[in-house]
XYZ file of C-alpha atoms in Angstrom:
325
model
C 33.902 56.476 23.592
C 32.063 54.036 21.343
C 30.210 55.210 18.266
C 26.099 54.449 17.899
C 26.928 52.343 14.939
C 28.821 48.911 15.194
C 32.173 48.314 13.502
C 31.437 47.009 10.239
C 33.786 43.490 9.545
C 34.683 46.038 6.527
C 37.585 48.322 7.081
C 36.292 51.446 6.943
C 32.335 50.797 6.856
C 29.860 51.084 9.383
C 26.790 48.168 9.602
C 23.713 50.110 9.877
C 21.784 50.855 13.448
C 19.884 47.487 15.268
C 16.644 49.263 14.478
C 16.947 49.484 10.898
C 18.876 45.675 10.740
C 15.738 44.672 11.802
C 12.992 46.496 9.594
C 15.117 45.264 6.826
C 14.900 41.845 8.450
C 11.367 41.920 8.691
C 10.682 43.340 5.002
C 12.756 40.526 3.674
C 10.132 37.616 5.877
C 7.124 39.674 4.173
C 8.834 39.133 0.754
C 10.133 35.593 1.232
C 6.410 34.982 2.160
C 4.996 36.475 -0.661
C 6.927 34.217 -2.835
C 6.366 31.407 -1.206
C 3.019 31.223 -1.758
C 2.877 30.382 -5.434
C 5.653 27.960 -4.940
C 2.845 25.980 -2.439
C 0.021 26.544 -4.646
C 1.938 25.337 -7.672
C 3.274 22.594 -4.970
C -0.246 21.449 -4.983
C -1.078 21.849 -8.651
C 1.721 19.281 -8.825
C -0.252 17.196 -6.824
C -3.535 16.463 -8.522
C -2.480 17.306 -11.918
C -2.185 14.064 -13.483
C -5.709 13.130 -12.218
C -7.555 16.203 -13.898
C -7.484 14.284 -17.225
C -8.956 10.951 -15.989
C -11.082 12.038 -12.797
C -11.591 15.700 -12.598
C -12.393 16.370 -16.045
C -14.818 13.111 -16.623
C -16.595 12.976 -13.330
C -17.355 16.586 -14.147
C -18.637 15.574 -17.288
C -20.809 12.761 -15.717
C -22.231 15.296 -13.325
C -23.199 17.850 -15.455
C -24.764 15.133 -18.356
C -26.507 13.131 -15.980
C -28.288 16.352 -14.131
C -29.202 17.177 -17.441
C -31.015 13.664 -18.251
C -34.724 14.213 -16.452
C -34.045 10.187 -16.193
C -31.499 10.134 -13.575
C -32.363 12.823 -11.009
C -36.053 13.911 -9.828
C -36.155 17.384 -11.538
C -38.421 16.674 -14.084
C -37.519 19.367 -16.667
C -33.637 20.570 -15.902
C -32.631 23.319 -17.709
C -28.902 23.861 -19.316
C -28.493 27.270 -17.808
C -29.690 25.651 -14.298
C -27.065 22.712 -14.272
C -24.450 24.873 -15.993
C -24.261 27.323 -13.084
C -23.395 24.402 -11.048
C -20.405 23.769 -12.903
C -17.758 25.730 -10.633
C -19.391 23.674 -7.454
C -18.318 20.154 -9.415
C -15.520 20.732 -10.479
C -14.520 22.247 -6.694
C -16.019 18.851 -5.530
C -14.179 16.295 -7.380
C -10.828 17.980 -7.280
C -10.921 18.861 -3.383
C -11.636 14.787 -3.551
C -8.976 13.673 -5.719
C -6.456 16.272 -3.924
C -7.524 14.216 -0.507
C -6.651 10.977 -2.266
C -3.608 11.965 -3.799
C -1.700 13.486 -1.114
C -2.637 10.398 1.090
C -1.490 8.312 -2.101
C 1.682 10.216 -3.145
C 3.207 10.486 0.803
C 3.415 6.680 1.191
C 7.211 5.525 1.018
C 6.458 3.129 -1.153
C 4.691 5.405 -3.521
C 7.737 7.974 -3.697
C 9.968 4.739 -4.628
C 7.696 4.212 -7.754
C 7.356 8.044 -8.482
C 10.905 8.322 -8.508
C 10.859 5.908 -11.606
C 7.293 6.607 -13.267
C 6.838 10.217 -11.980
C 9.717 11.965 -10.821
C 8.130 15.750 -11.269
C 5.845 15.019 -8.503
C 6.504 17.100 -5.087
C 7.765 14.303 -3.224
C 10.192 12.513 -5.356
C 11.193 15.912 -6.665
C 12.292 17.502 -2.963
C 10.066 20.286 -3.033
C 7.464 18.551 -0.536
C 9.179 16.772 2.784
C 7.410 13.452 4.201
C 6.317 14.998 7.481
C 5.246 17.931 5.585
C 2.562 16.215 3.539
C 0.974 14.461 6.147
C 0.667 17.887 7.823
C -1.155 18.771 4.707
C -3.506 15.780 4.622
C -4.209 16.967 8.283
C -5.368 19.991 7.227
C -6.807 18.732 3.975
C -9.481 16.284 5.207
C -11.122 18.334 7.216
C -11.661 20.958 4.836
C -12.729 18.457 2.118
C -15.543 17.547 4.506
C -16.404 21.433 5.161
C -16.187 21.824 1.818
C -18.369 18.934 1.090
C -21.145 19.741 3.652
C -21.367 23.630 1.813
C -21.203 21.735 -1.913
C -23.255 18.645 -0.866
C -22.728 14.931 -1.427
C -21.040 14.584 2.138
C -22.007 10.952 2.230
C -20.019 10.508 -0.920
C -16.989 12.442 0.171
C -16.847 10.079 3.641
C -17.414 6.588 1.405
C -14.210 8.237 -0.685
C -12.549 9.245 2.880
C -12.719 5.686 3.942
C -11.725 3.960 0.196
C -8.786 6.411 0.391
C -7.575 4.754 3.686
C -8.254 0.916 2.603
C -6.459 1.720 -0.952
C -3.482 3.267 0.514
C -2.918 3.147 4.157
C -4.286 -0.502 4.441
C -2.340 -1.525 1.206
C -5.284 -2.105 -0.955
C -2.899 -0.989 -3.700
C -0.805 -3.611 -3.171
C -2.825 -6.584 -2.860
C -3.661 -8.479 -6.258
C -5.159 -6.276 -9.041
C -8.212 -7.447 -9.012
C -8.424 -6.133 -5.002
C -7.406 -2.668 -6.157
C -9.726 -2.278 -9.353
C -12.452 -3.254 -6.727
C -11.437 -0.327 -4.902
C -10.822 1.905 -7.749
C -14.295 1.418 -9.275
C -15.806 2.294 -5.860
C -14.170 5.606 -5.782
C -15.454 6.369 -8.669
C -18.934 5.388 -8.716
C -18.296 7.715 -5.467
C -16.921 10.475 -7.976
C -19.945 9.445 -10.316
C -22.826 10.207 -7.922
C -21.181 13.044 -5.654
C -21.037 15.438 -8.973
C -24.151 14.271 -10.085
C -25.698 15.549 -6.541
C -24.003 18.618 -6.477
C -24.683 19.111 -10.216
C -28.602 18.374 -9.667
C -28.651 21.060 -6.536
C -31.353 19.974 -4.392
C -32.918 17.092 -6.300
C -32.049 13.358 -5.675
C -30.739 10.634 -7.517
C -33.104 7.882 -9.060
C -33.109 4.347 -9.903
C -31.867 4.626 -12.988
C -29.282 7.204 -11.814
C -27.742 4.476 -9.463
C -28.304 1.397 -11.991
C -25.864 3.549 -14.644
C -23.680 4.481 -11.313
C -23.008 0.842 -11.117
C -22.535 0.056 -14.937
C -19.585 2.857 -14.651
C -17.875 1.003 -11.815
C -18.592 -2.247 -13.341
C -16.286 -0.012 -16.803
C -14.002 1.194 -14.481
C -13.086 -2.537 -12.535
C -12.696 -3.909 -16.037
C -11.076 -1.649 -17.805
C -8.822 0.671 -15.326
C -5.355 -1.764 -15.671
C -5.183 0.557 -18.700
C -3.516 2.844 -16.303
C -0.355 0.493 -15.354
C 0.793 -0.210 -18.991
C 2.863 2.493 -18.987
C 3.643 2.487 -15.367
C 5.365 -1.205 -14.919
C 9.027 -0.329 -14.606
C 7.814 1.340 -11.239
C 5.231 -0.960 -10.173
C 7.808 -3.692 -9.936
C 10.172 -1.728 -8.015
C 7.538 -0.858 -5.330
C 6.219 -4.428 -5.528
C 2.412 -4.023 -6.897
C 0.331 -6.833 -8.336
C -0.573 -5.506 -11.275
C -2.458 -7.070 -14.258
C 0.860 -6.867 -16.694
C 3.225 -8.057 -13.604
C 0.852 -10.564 -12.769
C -0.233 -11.792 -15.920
C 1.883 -10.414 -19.039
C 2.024 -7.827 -21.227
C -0.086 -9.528 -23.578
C -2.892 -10.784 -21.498
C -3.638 -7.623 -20.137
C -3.749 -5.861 -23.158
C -6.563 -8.295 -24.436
C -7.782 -8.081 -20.759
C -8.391 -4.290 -21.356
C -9.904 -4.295 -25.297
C -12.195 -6.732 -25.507
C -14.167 -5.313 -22.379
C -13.866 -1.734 -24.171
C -15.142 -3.002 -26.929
C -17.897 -4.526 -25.396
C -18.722 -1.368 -22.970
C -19.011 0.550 -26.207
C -21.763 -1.198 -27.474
C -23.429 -2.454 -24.131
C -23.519 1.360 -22.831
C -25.600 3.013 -26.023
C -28.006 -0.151 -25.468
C -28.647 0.736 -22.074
C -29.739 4.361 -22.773
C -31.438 3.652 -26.237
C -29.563 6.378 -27.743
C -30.057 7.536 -31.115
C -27.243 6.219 -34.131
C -24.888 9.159 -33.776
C -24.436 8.304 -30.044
C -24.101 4.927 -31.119
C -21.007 5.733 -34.084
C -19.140 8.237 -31.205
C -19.009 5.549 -28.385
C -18.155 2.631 -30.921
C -15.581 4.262 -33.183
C -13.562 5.483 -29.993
C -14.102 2.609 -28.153
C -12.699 0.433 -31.265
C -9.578 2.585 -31.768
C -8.403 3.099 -28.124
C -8.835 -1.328 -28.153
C -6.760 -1.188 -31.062
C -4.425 1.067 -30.120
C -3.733 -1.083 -26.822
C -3.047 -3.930 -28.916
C -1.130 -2.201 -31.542
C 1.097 0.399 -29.935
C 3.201 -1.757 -27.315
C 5.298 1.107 -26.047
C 5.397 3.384 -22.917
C 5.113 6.642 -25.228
C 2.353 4.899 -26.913
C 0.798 3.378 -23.474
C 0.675 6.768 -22.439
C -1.475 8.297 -25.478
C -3.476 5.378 -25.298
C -4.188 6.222 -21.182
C -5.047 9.753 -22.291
C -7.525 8.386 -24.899
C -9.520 5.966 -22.513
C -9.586 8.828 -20.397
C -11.370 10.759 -23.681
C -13.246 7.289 -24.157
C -15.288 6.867 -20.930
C -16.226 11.147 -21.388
C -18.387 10.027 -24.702
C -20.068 7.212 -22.564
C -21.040 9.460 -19.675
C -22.436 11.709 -22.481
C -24.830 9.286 -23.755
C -27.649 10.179 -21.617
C -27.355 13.605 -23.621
C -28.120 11.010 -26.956
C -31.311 9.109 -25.880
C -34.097 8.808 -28.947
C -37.335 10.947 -28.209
């Protein structure tokens, strides 16, 4: 006669009934779940962290400043505590945005070949995120961007993005000569620029003016936005890329990149008028970040200088907040 229990491979232990093999089965999936959730969320952290300093953060800024400027949207007297409650709704904007851009970006073989070098913490290069798994995610992604988007607002902006995502990385725009690519790049962010200001400004409009200093940014941002592939040229070569420094030197580009900064610092408080302490704030940064690009010539010191042009175009998107009355 057989016993209830199975044989255990044990000598002299007995594995426990089916019926309990599998609660303890089934515990074990509702635990392994559990943890796997913050292992995806920080997955996507990973993903669109290195963009919160020079898109998230900023384009936040703009939108908040400029729906705070009577000038640039049609609410003739906004009010701090108004915009300010807005705040969760940009910052939600721009980084469901940048996530959309990034995952399309960062699943391209050709980007994990340069992450590998420049960026090796990133999901893909790293192993925790598959190929085939991240363009499941973009799947999913884009269409909640666009839900997202029509709740927010600035839907139009979010499918002008949509489409600038695909040329820059799926077409190769990335690839093509610099000059191709900070085309694109300034684009996308006069797209950043006036989708926060919308959802910032609730259920005003844009004006004029709004759109002439939406231009001016992209105009900063197609001059000045090789800044980014200083330190990044060890694995822009290996991927091929046409960047400024590949294409044209080291030294070129770094003159390239300050004199326009320089410029933009002064040009920019001209524009708005703005009283002399908006005027010392824009040209003091602006003057060190061009000095630091032509003093510190290292990837360490590339990097800081990144992170302070990222600091740099924050105090021009404040200068509405400076205009003499």
């Amino acid at each position: 006669m057989h016993s209830s229990a199975q044989t255990s491979t044990v000598k002299g232990r007995k594995n426990p009934p089916k019926k309990e093999q599998q609660i303890v089965a089934k515990n074990s999936t509702k635990w392994y779940k559990f943890r796997a959730l913050p292992y995806h969320l920080f997955t996507i952290w990973l993903i669109a962290c290195n963009d919160l300093k020079s898109i998230v953060l900023p384009e936040t800024a703009f939108g908040i400043f400029s729906a705070l400027a009577a000038p640039l949207t049609t609410n003739p007297n906004p009010t701090a505590i108004d915009v300010l409650s807005r705040l969760p709704r940009v910052v939600l904007w721009n980084w469901m945005n940048v996530l959309l851009f990034d995952i399309a970006n960062q699943r391209l073989p050709s980007s994990i070949i340069e992450d590998r070098i420049n960026k090796s913490w990133r999901p893909l290069p790293s192993g925790r995120l598959t190929e085939t798994s991240a363009r499941r995610l973009l799947l999913a992604i884009i269409p909640l961007v666009f839900l997202g988007s029509l709740w927010l607002g600035a839907v139009h902006e979010t499918a002008a993005h949509a489409v600038l995502t695909w040329m820059y990385n799926d077409l190769g725009g990335a690839d093509e000569l610099y000059i191709i690519r900070n085309i694109i790049n300034a684009l996308g962010f006069m797209c950043y620029s006036s989708g926060a200001t919308k959802v910032a400004a609730g259920e005003y409009d844009l004006t004029t003016r709004a759109y002439i200093w939406i231009a001016i940014v992209g105009a900063i941002i197609f001059s000045t936005l090789s800044m980014q592939d200083l330190p990044d040229v060890e694995g822009d070569a290996a991927r091929g890329r046409l960047t400024s420094p590949l294409v044209n030197g080291d030294t070129f580009t770094r003159w390239e990149i300050a004199i326009p900064i320089f410029l933009w610092s002064i040009i920019c408080p001209l524009f708005w008028g703005v009283n002399l302490l908006g005027y010392v704030i824009t040209i003091v940064v602006g003057s060190l970040l061009a000095f630091r690009i032509l003093w510190f010539r290292t990837v360490a010191g590339d990097k800081v200088s990144w992170k302070t042009w990222c600091f740099w175009t924050g105090t021009l998107y404040a200068l509405p907040m400076f205009v003499s009355t």
